[in-house]
XYZ file of C-alpha atoms in Angstrom:
330
model
C -32.329 -6.952 6.602
C -32.683 -4.609 8.967
C -29.430 -2.492 9.730
C -28.828 0.131 12.392
C -25.799 1.993 11.747
C -24.028 3.650 14.363
C -21.967 6.852 14.659
C -23.244 8.197 11.127
C -21.185 10.913 9.755
C -22.328 12.869 6.637
C -20.482 11.082 4.322
C -20.895 7.904 5.616
C -24.658 8.132 5.135
C -24.195 9.878 1.699
C -22.329 6.679 0.529
C -24.206 3.856 1.643
C -27.025 5.432 0.513
C -25.792 5.783 -2.903
C -25.164 2.104 -2.973
C -28.214 0.668 -1.583
C -30.341 0.613 -4.146
C -27.942 -2.093 -5.591
C -28.920 -4.249 -2.265
C -32.649 -5.321 -2.531
C -33.756 -6.519 0.515
C -31.715 -4.361 2.640
C -32.781 -1.750 4.850
C -30.601 0.809 6.957
C -31.500 3.054 9.643
C -28.756 5.850 10.666
C -28.109 6.903 13.825
C -25.460 9.723 14.685
C -25.089 8.326 17.760
C -22.152 5.879 18.861
C -23.143 2.797 19.713
C -22.346 1.596 23.942
C -23.832 -0.497 26.609
C -26.872 2.635 27.055
C -27.532 3.251 23.019
C -27.509 -0.343 22.312
C -31.231 -1.317 23.384
C -32.064 1.095 20.302
C -31.131 -1.905 18.164
C -33.900 -4.420 19.642
C -36.198 -5.355 16.073
C -32.935 -5.074 14.064
C -31.282 -7.896 12.375
C -27.736 -6.671 12.555
C -25.865 -3.207 13.393
C -22.914 -1.557 11.937
C -20.147 -0.111 13.452
C -16.637 1.316 13.080
C -13.206 0.785 14.774
C -13.542 3.056 17.560
C -17.087 1.780 18.658
C -17.305 0.388 21.914
C -18.175 -3.539 21.143
C -16.852 -5.039 24.962
C -18.502 -7.556 27.062
C -21.302 -4.688 28.325
C -22.431 -3.819 25.120
C -22.392 -7.261 23.582
C -24.815 -8.231 26.577
C -27.117 -5.902 25.759
C -27.601 -6.605 21.501
C -27.526 -10.441 22.824
C -30.689 -9.470 24.700
C -31.945 -7.773 21.468
C -31.482 -10.770 19.541
C -28.279 -9.238 17.281
C -26.560 -12.191 15.773
C -24.461 -9.811 12.767
C -22.128 -7.451 13.608
C -20.716 -5.471 10.399
C -17.776 -3.820 10.854
C -17.160 -0.822 8.316
C -13.531 -1.530 8.737
C -10.400 -3.607 8.802
C -9.873 -3.424 12.532
C -11.511 -5.417 15.125
C -9.402 -5.323 18.122
C -12.303 -3.057 19.998
C -14.871 -6.228 20.097
C -14.923 -8.813 22.880
C -14.326 -11.707 20.875
C -14.976 -14.246 23.503
C -18.441 -12.572 24.182
C -19.501 -12.876 20.730
C -18.893 -16.015 20.300
C -20.342 -16.961 23.841
C -23.309 -15.905 21.978
C -23.195 -17.123 18.902
C -22.451 -13.779 16.583
C -21.254 -13.815 13.760
C -18.548 -10.838 12.855
C -17.871 -9.618 9.058
C -15.481 -6.808 8.383
C -13.706 -4.904 5.395
C -10.323 -6.418 5.314
C -9.101 -4.304 2.235
C -11.022 -1.240 0.818
C -8.170 1.150 -0.107
C -5.036 0.600 0.243
C -3.526 2.898 -1.858
C -5.539 5.682 0.199
C -3.653 4.801 3.700
C -0.250 4.494 1.885
C -0.667 7.618 0.578
C -1.439 9.210 3.772
C 1.210 7.647 5.333
C 3.482 9.206 3.051
C 2.101 12.504 2.714
C 2.428 12.539 6.874
C 6.348 11.651 5.877
C 6.815 14.208 3.747
C 4.989 16.858 5.733
C 7.137 16.057 8.557
C 10.024 16.123 6.909
C 9.684 19.500 5.026
C 8.253 20.916 7.758
C 4.936 22.013 5.729
C 2.919 22.795 9.174
C 5.109 24.792 10.354
C 5.802 26.525 6.837
C 2.181 27.016 6.312
C 2.004 28.930 9.148
C 4.962 30.952 8.918
C 4.033 32.423 5.442
C 0.134 32.921 6.290
C 1.853 35.386 8.912
C 4.213 36.793 6.325
C 7.165 34.937 7.484
C 9.158 33.636 4.237
C 12.103 32.949 6.572
C 13.472 29.218 5.890
C 15.219 29.137 9.493
C 14.107 26.010 11.082
C 12.695 24.343 7.813
C 15.519 22.238 6.234
C 14.402 18.579 5.688
C 16.304 16.066 3.819
C 15.921 13.840 0.567
C 14.407 10.631 0.833
C 15.886 9.648 -2.640
C 18.669 7.225 -1.761
C 17.562 6.928 1.867
C 16.466 3.947 3.431
C 12.504 3.486 4.180
C 11.819 0.307 6.571
C 8.273 -1.446 6.501
C 7.192 -3.001 9.371
C 4.110 -5.096 7.849
C 4.130 -5.818 4.288
C 0.390 -7.080 3.904
C -1.638 -4.583 0.928
C -1.297 -1.442 2.959
C 2.483 -1.933 3.742
C 3.030 -3.221 -0.082
C 1.684 -0.409 -1.184
C 3.666 2.230 0.743
C 6.846 0.003 0.128
C 6.072 0.675 -3.787
C 5.346 4.754 -3.223
C 9.007 4.489 -1.301
C 10.528 2.585 -3.796
C 9.264 5.325 -6.163
C 11.215 8.282 -4.984
C 14.199 5.928 -5.236
C 14.679 4.727 -1.451
C 16.143 1.500 -0.777
C 13.197 -0.349 0.836
C 13.852 -2.905 4.188
C 10.992 -5.044 5.194
C 10.019 -6.640 8.431
C 7.021 -9.585 8.295
C 6.226 -12.997 9.205
C 5.499 -13.692 5.522
C 7.260 -12.345 2.823
C 5.028 -10.604 0.210
C 6.131 -12.064 -3.405
C 5.258 -8.546 -5.219
C 8.163 -6.661 -3.173
C 10.972 -7.824 -5.228
C 12.783 -4.840 -5.100
C 12.794 -4.772 -1.019
C 15.160 -6.899 1.450
C 13.423 -9.106 3.735
C 15.522 -8.800 7.138
C 15.098 -8.678 10.811
C 13.492 -5.917 12.952
C 16.629 -4.845 14.601
C 18.261 -4.677 11.015
C 15.481 -2.490 10.176
C 15.277 -0.297 13.067
C 19.114 0.439 13.013
C 19.071 0.868 9.389
C 16.165 2.912 8.316
C 15.758 7.016 7.802
C 12.109 6.591 7.275
C 10.040 3.594 9.448
C 6.270 3.134 8.741
C 4.209 0.909 10.880
C 1.721 -1.627 8.865
C 0.862 -4.548 10.880
C -2.352 -5.234 12.889
C -2.365 -4.537 16.738
C -2.043 -8.196 18.316
C -0.579 -9.466 21.380
C 2.985 -9.690 19.719
C 2.803 -6.355 18.049
C 1.383 -4.539 21.295
C 3.744 -1.566 22.309
C 6.444 -3.224 19.447
C 7.641 0.446 19.405
C 8.869 0.738 23.044
C 11.852 2.417 24.398
C 14.233 -1.112 23.791
C 13.091 -0.384 20.383
C 13.397 3.204 19.944
C 17.094 3.142 21.346
C 17.676 0.480 18.379
C 16.558 3.242 15.490
C 19.226 5.518 13.857
C 19.521 9.323 15.563
C 17.277 11.439 13.182
C 14.798 8.866 12.203
C 11.296 9.926 10.922
C 8.492 7.306 12.585
C 4.835 6.778 10.724
C 1.601 5.486 12.441
C -1.411 4.608 10.022
C -1.940 1.513 11.174
C -3.314 0.876 15.167
C -2.153 3.337 18.023
C -1.344 0.618 20.446
C 1.736 -0.591 18.161
C 3.318 2.680 19.965
C 3.760 3.048 23.740
C 3.087 6.531 23.797
C 4.900 7.719 27.233
C 8.242 6.300 25.650
C 7.482 7.583 22.501
C 7.224 10.992 24.232
C 10.896 10.014 25.834
C 12.605 9.393 22.620
C 10.984 12.889 21.051
C 12.210 14.308 24.069
C 16.061 12.921 23.979
C 15.809 14.147 19.770
C 15.988 10.600 18.775
C 13.470 11.424 15.851
C 13.623 13.727 13.187
C 10.322 13.704 13.277
C 6.877 12.009 14.140
C 3.864 11.968 12.074
C 0.707 9.778 13.463
C -2.580 9.557 11.961
C -3.691 7.054 15.157
C -2.986 6.838 18.656
C -3.386 5.334 21.807
C -5.307 7.774 23.430
C -7.716 8.183 20.330
C -10.776 6.593 20.499
C -12.571 9.871 22.434
C -11.256 12.049 19.798
C -11.578 10.182 16.631
C -13.787 11.694 13.932
C -14.654 14.566 16.823
C -14.864 18.250 17.160
C -13.111 18.853 20.654
C -12.459 22.567 20.076
C -13.838 23.769 22.514
C -12.527 21.607 25.199
C -9.142 21.720 27.370
C -7.504 18.369 27.195
C -6.070 18.242 30.620
C -3.990 15.223 31.466
C -3.756 14.240 28.043
C -1.015 12.036 26.243
C -2.150 13.839 22.944
C -2.216 17.140 23.867
C 1.654 16.553 25.107
C 2.486 14.871 21.496
C 0.688 17.814 20.096
C 3.476 20.116 22.120
C 6.345 18.872 20.321
C 7.151 21.118 16.813
C 8.256 18.272 14.951
C 5.188 15.893 15.668
C 2.114 15.904 13.005
C -1.237 14.112 14.244
C -4.022 13.790 11.994
C -7.634 12.436 13.274
C -7.464 8.787 11.517
C -8.095 9.823 8.105
C -5.577 7.435 6.131
C -8.531 5.719 4.553
C -10.665 9.269 3.892
C -11.293 8.861 0.004
C -13.837 8.607 -2.110
C -12.989 5.494 -3.238
C -11.997 4.148 -0.112
C -15.229 5.322 1.455
C -17.203 3.309 -1.967
C -15.455 0.367 -1.379
C -16.121 -0.019 2.181
C -20.098 0.245 1.911
C -19.849 -1.943 -1.001
C -18.219 -4.370 0.475
C -20.380 -3.977 4.064
C -23.508 -4.229 2.012
C -22.036 -7.366 0.201
C -21.118 -8.905 3.451
C -24.738 -8.181 4.612
C -26.340 -10.079 1.550
C -23.620 -12.743 1.838
C -24.851 -13.702 5.458
C -28.650 -14.047 4.633
C -27.384 -16.411 1.299
C -24.746 -18.157 3.149
C -22.156 -16.872 0.378
C -19.411 -14.889 2.709
C -15.851 -14.056 1.859
C -14.160 -16.159 4.112
C -11.603 -13.128 4.546
C -14.017 -11.008 5.660
C -15.345 -13.194 8.837
C -13.585 -12.314 11.808
C -12.720 -15.753 13.730
C -14.059 -15.537 17.505
Protein backbone atom coordinates (compact mmCIF):
# COMPACT_ATOMS: atom_id res chain seq x y z
CA UNK A 1 0.00 0.00 0.00
CA UNK A 2 1.24 3.47 -0.93
CA UNK A 3 0.18 6.26 1.41
CA UNK A 4 0.54 9.99 0.82
CA UNK A 5 1.03 11.74 4.14
CA UNK A 6 -0.18 15.36 4.19
CA UNK A 7 0.83 18.20 6.54
CA UNK A 8 3.99 16.49 7.75
CA UNK A 9 5.76 17.92 10.76
CA UNK A 10 9.25 16.71 11.75
CA UNK A 11 7.87 14.77 14.71
CA UNK A 12 5.32 13.02 12.46
CA UNK A 13 7.96 11.83 10.03
CA UNK A 14 10.29 10.72 12.79
CA UNK A 15 7.63 8.70 14.62
CA UNK A 16 6.07 7.04 11.56
CA UNK A 17 9.45 6.15 10.06
CA UNK A 18 10.48 4.63 13.39
CA UNK A 19 7.50 2.23 13.36
CA UNK A 20 7.20 1.66 9.61
CA UNK A 21 9.66 -1.30 9.44
CA UNK A 22 7.18 -3.29 11.52
CA UNK A 23 4.52 -2.99 8.78
CA UNK A 24 5.74 -4.75 5.67
CA UNK A 25 4.20 -3.77 2.36
CA UNK A 26 3.39 -0.21 3.42
CA UNK A 27 5.26 2.75 1.93
CA UNK A 28 4.74 6.41 2.86
CA UNK A 29 5.64 9.60 1.05
CA UNK A 30 5.59 12.70 3.24
CA UNK A 31 4.39 16.14 2.16
CA UNK A 32 4.78 19.33 4.19
CA UNK A 33 1.69 20.85 2.58
CA UNK A 34 -1.77 20.06 3.92
CA UNK A 35 -4.53 18.59 1.80
CA UNK A 36 -6.94 20.88 -0.05
CA UNK A 37 -8.66 20.84 -3.45
CA UNK A 38 -5.43 22.25 -4.91
CA UNK A 39 -3.09 19.67 -3.37
CA UNK A 40 -5.38 16.63 -3.54
CA UNK A 41 -4.31 15.82 -7.16
CA UNK A 42 -0.89 14.88 -5.75
CA UNK A 43 -2.56 11.72 -4.41
CA UNK A 44 -2.93 10.22 -7.89
CA UNK A 45 -1.16 6.87 -7.96
CA UNK A 46 -1.51 6.30 -4.22
CA UNK A 47 -3.81 3.89 -2.41
CA UNK A 48 -4.57 6.10 0.58
CA UNK A 49 -3.97 9.51 2.08
CA UNK A 50 -3.19 10.31 5.70
CA UNK A 51 -4.61 13.54 7.14
CA UNK A 52 -5.10 15.26 10.48
CA UNK A 53 -7.93 16.85 12.42
CA UNK A 54 -7.45 20.29 10.86
CA UNK A 55 -7.13 19.04 7.26
CA UNK A 56 -9.63 20.16 4.62
CA UNK A 57 -11.60 17.06 3.65
CA UNK A 58 -14.69 18.83 2.44
CA UNK A 59 -16.66 17.96 -0.67
CA UNK A 60 -14.33 19.72 -3.12
CA UNK A 61 -11.30 17.89 -1.77
CA UNK A 62 -13.06 14.52 -1.77
CA UNK A 63 -14.22 15.10 -5.34
CA UNK A 64 -10.58 15.37 -6.42
CA UNK A 65 -9.48 12.39 -4.31
CA UNK A 66 -12.22 10.28 -5.88
CA UNK A 67 -10.99 11.18 -9.36
CA UNK A 68 -7.50 10.14 -8.21
CA UNK A 69 -8.79 6.73 -7.19
CA UNK A 70 -8.39 7.19 -3.44
CA UNK A 71 -10.70 4.92 -1.46
CA UNK A 72 -9.04 5.04 1.98
CA UNK A 73 -8.75 8.07 4.27
CA UNK A 74 -6.44 7.47 7.22
CA UNK A 75 -7.02 9.99 9.99
CA UNK A 76 -4.16 10.17 12.47
CA UNK A 77 -6.51 11.59 15.10
CA UNK A 78 -9.78 10.83 16.85
CA UNK A 79 -11.88 13.66 15.42
CA UNK A 80 -13.48 13.59 11.99
CA UNK A 81 -15.81 16.60 11.93
CA UNK A 82 -13.59 18.09 9.18
CA UNK A 83 -14.73 15.37 6.73
CA UNK A 84 -17.79 15.59 4.47
CA UNK A 85 -19.11 12.19 5.49
CA UNK A 86 -21.96 12.14 2.99
CA UNK A 87 -19.63 12.71 0.05
CA UNK A 88 -17.21 10.10 1.38
CA UNK A 89 -20.05 7.59 1.60
CA UNK A 90 -21.26 8.42 -1.91
CA UNK A 91 -17.78 7.67 -3.22
CA UNK A 92 -17.45 4.45 -1.22
CA UNK A 93 -14.48 5.76 0.75
CA UNK A 94 -13.42 4.06 3.97
CA UNK A 95 -12.45 6.39 6.82
CA UNK A 96 -10.28 5.00 9.60
CA UNK A 97 -9.31 6.96 12.68
CA UNK A 98 -7.38 6.67 15.94
CA UNK A 99 -10.14 6.69 18.58
CA UNK A 100 -7.79 6.53 21.54
CA UNK A 101 -4.07 7.09 21.71
CA UNK A 102 -3.20 8.45 25.13
CA UNK A 103 -6.17 9.70 27.13
CA UNK A 104 -3.79 10.59 29.93
CA UNK A 105 -1.84 12.94 27.65
CA UNK A 106 -4.88 15.13 26.96
CA UNK A 107 -6.17 14.91 30.54
CA UNK A 108 -2.78 15.91 31.95
CA UNK A 109 -2.71 18.91 29.62
CA UNK A 110 -6.21 19.85 30.76
CA UNK A 111 -5.16 19.77 34.41
CA UNK A 112 -2.00 21.70 33.53
CA UNK A 113 -4.12 24.43 31.93
CA UNK A 114 -6.40 24.49 34.97
CA UNK A 115 -3.48 24.83 37.36
CA UNK A 116 -1.76 27.45 35.22
CA UNK A 117 -4.90 29.57 34.95
CA UNK A 118 -5.65 29.19 38.65
CA UNK A 119 -2.16 30.10 39.88
CA UNK A 120 -1.48 32.66 37.11
CA UNK A 121 1.67 30.89 36.01
CA UNK A 122 1.72 32.67 32.65
CA UNK A 123 1.78 36.03 34.43
CA UNK A 124 4.18 35.10 37.22
CA UNK A 125 6.69 33.66 34.76
CA UNK A 126 6.86 36.93 32.85
CA UNK A 127 6.96 39.05 36.02
CA UNK A 128 9.89 37.16 37.54
CA UNK A 129 11.76 37.24 34.21
CA UNK A 130 11.57 41.03 34.56
CA UNK A 131 12.80 40.89 38.18
CA UNK A 132 9.32 41.66 39.49
CA UNK A 133 8.74 39.44 42.52
CA UNK A 134 5.50 41.03 43.67
CA UNK A 135 2.61 38.68 44.43
CA UNK A 136 -0.04 41.24 43.54
CA UNK A 137 -2.48 39.79 41.03
CA UNK A 138 -1.30 36.19 41.45
CA UNK A 139 -3.69 34.82 44.07
CA UNK A 140 -5.42 31.55 43.20
CA UNK A 141 -7.52 29.09 45.18
CA UNK A 142 -7.13 25.51 46.37
CA UNK A 143 -8.54 22.79 44.15
CA UNK A 144 -8.65 20.59 47.26
CA UNK A 145 -12.27 20.12 48.43
CA UNK A 146 -13.60 22.15 45.50
CA UNK A 147 -15.92 20.69 42.86
CA UNK A 148 -14.84 19.63 39.38
CA UNK A 149 -17.46 19.22 36.67
CA UNK A 150 -16.48 16.83 33.86
CA UNK A 151 -18.63 17.08 30.75
CA UNK A 152 -18.08 13.88 28.79
CA UNK A 153 -16.68 10.83 30.59
CA UNK A 154 -15.18 8.75 27.82
CA UNK A 155 -11.54 7.75 28.06
CA UNK A 156 -10.14 11.29 28.25
CA UNK A 157 -12.90 12.62 30.48
CA UNK A 158 -12.48 9.65 32.80
CA UNK A 159 -8.73 10.28 33.01
CA UNK A 160 -9.41 13.93 33.86
CA UNK A 161 -11.96 12.92 36.50
CA UNK A 162 -9.37 10.65 38.13
CA UNK A 163 -6.80 13.45 38.20
CA UNK A 164 -9.30 15.82 39.82
CA UNK A 165 -10.26 13.12 42.33
CA UNK A 166 -6.55 12.75 43.13
CA UNK A 167 -6.43 16.45 43.99
CA UNK A 168 -9.12 15.80 46.58
CA UNK A 169 -11.90 17.38 44.55
CA UNK A 170 -15.54 16.44 44.57
CA UNK A 171 -16.22 15.20 41.02
CA UNK A 172 -19.49 15.73 39.19
CA UNK A 173 -20.01 14.15 35.78
CA UNK A 174 -22.39 14.64 32.89
CA UNK A 175 -22.71 12.19 29.99
CA UNK A 176 -25.36 10.25 28.12
CA UNK A 177 -23.58 7.07 29.22
CA UNK A 178 -22.22 6.57 32.73
CA UNK A 179 -18.68 5.24 32.99
CA UNK A 180 -18.58 2.31 35.44
CA UNK A 181 -14.93 3.06 36.26
CA UNK A 182 -15.88 6.34 37.95
CA UNK A 183 -17.47 5.11 41.14
CA UNK A 184 -16.18 8.17 42.99
CA UNK A 185 -18.04 10.59 40.66
CA UNK A 186 -21.64 11.70 40.92
CA UNK A 187 -23.56 11.82 37.65
CA UNK A 188 -25.89 14.82 37.55
CA UNK A 189 -27.80 16.74 34.91
CA UNK A 190 -26.01 19.52 33.05
CA UNK A 191 -27.69 22.38 34.90
CA UNK A 192 -26.63 21.01 38.29
CA UNK A 193 -23.07 20.49 37.09
CA UNK A 194 -22.87 24.04 35.75
CA UNK A 195 -24.29 25.56 38.92
CA UNK A 196 -22.11 23.56 41.34
CA UNK A 197 -18.67 23.31 39.72
CA UNK A 198 -15.63 25.44 40.50
CA UNK A 199 -13.77 23.86 37.59
CA UNK A 200 -15.53 22.76 34.39
CA UNK A 201 -13.63 20.67 31.83
CA UNK A 202 -15.01 19.71 28.42
CA UNK A 203 -14.32 16.22 27.06
CA UNK A 204 -17.22 15.43 24.72
CA UNK A 205 -17.20 14.98 20.94
CA UNK A 206 -18.45 17.71 18.61
CA UNK A 207 -21.87 16.74 17.27
CA UNK A 208 -25.07 18.57 16.45
CA UNK A 209 -26.21 18.00 20.02
CA UNK A 210 -23.01 19.43 21.55
CA UNK A 211 -22.29 22.26 19.11
CA UNK A 212 -22.08 25.50 21.14
CA UNK A 213 -22.91 23.56 24.30
CA UNK A 214 -21.26 26.42 26.16
CA UNK A 215 -23.22 29.53 25.23
CA UNK A 216 -24.83 32.57 26.80
CA UNK A 217 -27.51 30.51 28.56
CA UNK A 218 -25.20 27.82 29.95
CA UNK A 219 -22.59 30.40 30.98
CA UNK A 220 -25.23 32.26 33.00
CA UNK A 221 -25.94 29.02 34.89
CA UNK A 222 -22.31 28.65 35.99
CA UNK A 223 -20.98 29.77 39.35
CA UNK A 224 -19.28 33.14 39.42
CA UNK A 225 -15.50 32.71 39.44
CA UNK A 226 -15.51 29.35 37.65
CA UNK A 227 -12.54 28.02 35.68
CA UNK A 228 -13.44 26.68 32.23
CA UNK A 229 -11.12 24.30 30.34
CA UNK A 230 -11.54 22.99 26.80
CA UNK A 231 -9.15 20.40 25.35
CA UNK A 232 -11.80 18.70 23.21
CA UNK A 233 -13.28 20.61 20.25
CA UNK A 234 -13.44 24.35 19.66
CA UNK A 235 -17.04 24.24 18.44
CA UNK A 236 -18.26 23.17 21.88
CA UNK A 237 -17.98 26.82 22.93
CA UNK A 238 -19.69 29.77 21.24
CA UNK A 239 -16.74 32.12 21.28
CA UNK A 240 -18.69 35.37 21.12
CA UNK A 241 -20.68 34.35 24.20
CA UNK A 242 -17.50 33.26 25.97
CA UNK A 243 -15.96 36.68 25.34
CA UNK A 244 -19.06 38.36 26.76
CA UNK A 245 -18.82 36.13 29.82
CA UNK A 246 -15.15 36.98 30.33
CA UNK A 247 -15.90 40.70 30.01
CA UNK A 248 -18.71 40.29 32.57
CA UNK A 249 -16.11 38.75 34.93
CA UNK A 250 -17.99 35.46 35.10
CA UNK A 251 -14.78 33.41 34.92
CA UNK A 252 -11.84 33.22 37.27
CA UNK A 253 -9.96 31.97 34.25
CA UNK A 254 -10.25 30.14 30.95
CA UNK A 255 -7.84 27.59 29.48
CA UNK A 256 -8.23 26.61 25.83
CA UNK A 257 -6.23 24.11 23.82
CA UNK A 258 -8.89 24.27 21.09
CA UNK A 259 -11.07 27.13 19.88
CA UNK A 260 -13.39 27.88 17.00
CA UNK A 261 -10.95 29.90 14.91
CA UNK A 262 -7.99 27.57 15.27
CA UNK A 263 -7.94 25.92 11.84
CA UNK A 264 -5.47 28.34 10.25
CA UNK A 265 -3.35 28.48 13.39
CA UNK A 266 -2.92 24.84 14.36
CA UNK A 267 0.77 23.88 14.37
CA UNK A 268 1.71 26.93 12.26
CA UNK A 269 4.08 29.80 13.03
CA UNK A 270 2.11 33.01 12.49
CA UNK A 271 4.33 35.19 14.67
CA UNK A 272 5.02 37.64 11.83
CA UNK A 273 1.33 38.14 11.04
CA UNK A 274 -1.20 40.59 12.42
CA UNK A 275 -4.38 38.78 13.46
CA UNK A 276 -6.83 41.52 12.47
CA UNK A 277 -10.56 41.04 13.11
CA UNK A 278 -9.65 37.87 14.95
CA UNK A 279 -11.55 36.35 17.87
CA UNK A 280 -8.30 34.61 18.75
CA UNK A 281 -6.60 37.97 19.21
CA UNK A 282 -9.52 39.12 21.36
CA UNK A 283 -9.24 36.05 23.57
CA UNK A 284 -5.49 36.56 23.91
CA UNK A 285 -6.08 40.10 25.12
CA UNK A 286 -7.61 38.91 28.40
CA UNK A 287 -5.17 38.42 31.31
CA UNK A 288 -7.08 35.44 32.72
CA UNK A 289 -7.10 33.41 29.47
CA UNK A 290 -4.44 30.90 28.43
CA UNK A 291 -4.49 29.46 24.92
CA UNK A 292 -2.22 26.65 23.77
CA UNK A 293 -1.81 25.33 20.24
CA UNK A 294 -3.81 22.10 20.18
CA UNK A 295 -0.99 20.33 22.01
CA UNK A 296 -2.97 18.23 24.45
CA UNK A 297 -2.08 15.05 22.55
CA UNK A 298 1.56 15.99 22.12
CA UNK A 299 3.60 13.48 24.13
CA UNK A 300 6.06 10.83 22.99
CA UNK A 301 3.73 8.07 24.08
CA UNK A 302 0.73 9.54 22.28
CA UNK A 303 2.61 10.09 19.00
CA UNK A 304 3.83 6.50 18.95
CA UNK A 305 0.33 5.23 19.70
CA UNK A 306 -1.10 7.37 16.88
CA UNK A 307 1.48 6.08 14.40
CA UNK A 308 1.00 2.47 15.46
CA UNK A 309 -2.80 2.60 15.19
CA UNK A 310 -2.72 4.46 11.86
CA UNK A 311 -0.35 1.92 10.33
CA UNK A 312 -2.36 -0.94 11.83
CA UNK A 313 -5.49 0.55 10.26
CA UNK A 314 -3.78 0.58 6.87
CA UNK A 315 -2.70 -3.03 7.30
CA UNK A 316 -6.13 -4.03 8.55
CA UNK A 317 -7.78 -2.44 5.52
CA UNK A 318 -5.70 -4.69 3.28
CA UNK A 319 -6.45 -7.84 5.27
CA UNK A 320 -10.08 -7.03 6.07
CA UNK A 321 -9.36 -7.04 9.79
CA UNK A 322 -10.14 -3.56 11.11
CA UNK A 323 -11.30 -2.91 14.70
CA UNK A 324 -14.89 -1.68 14.44
CA UNK A 325 -14.19 1.23 16.76
CA UNK A 326 -11.66 2.63 14.30
CA UNK A 327 -14.13 2.87 11.43
CA UNK A 328 -15.92 6.17 10.89
CA UNK A 329 -19.48 5.42 9.81
CA UNK A 330 -20.39 7.74 7.01
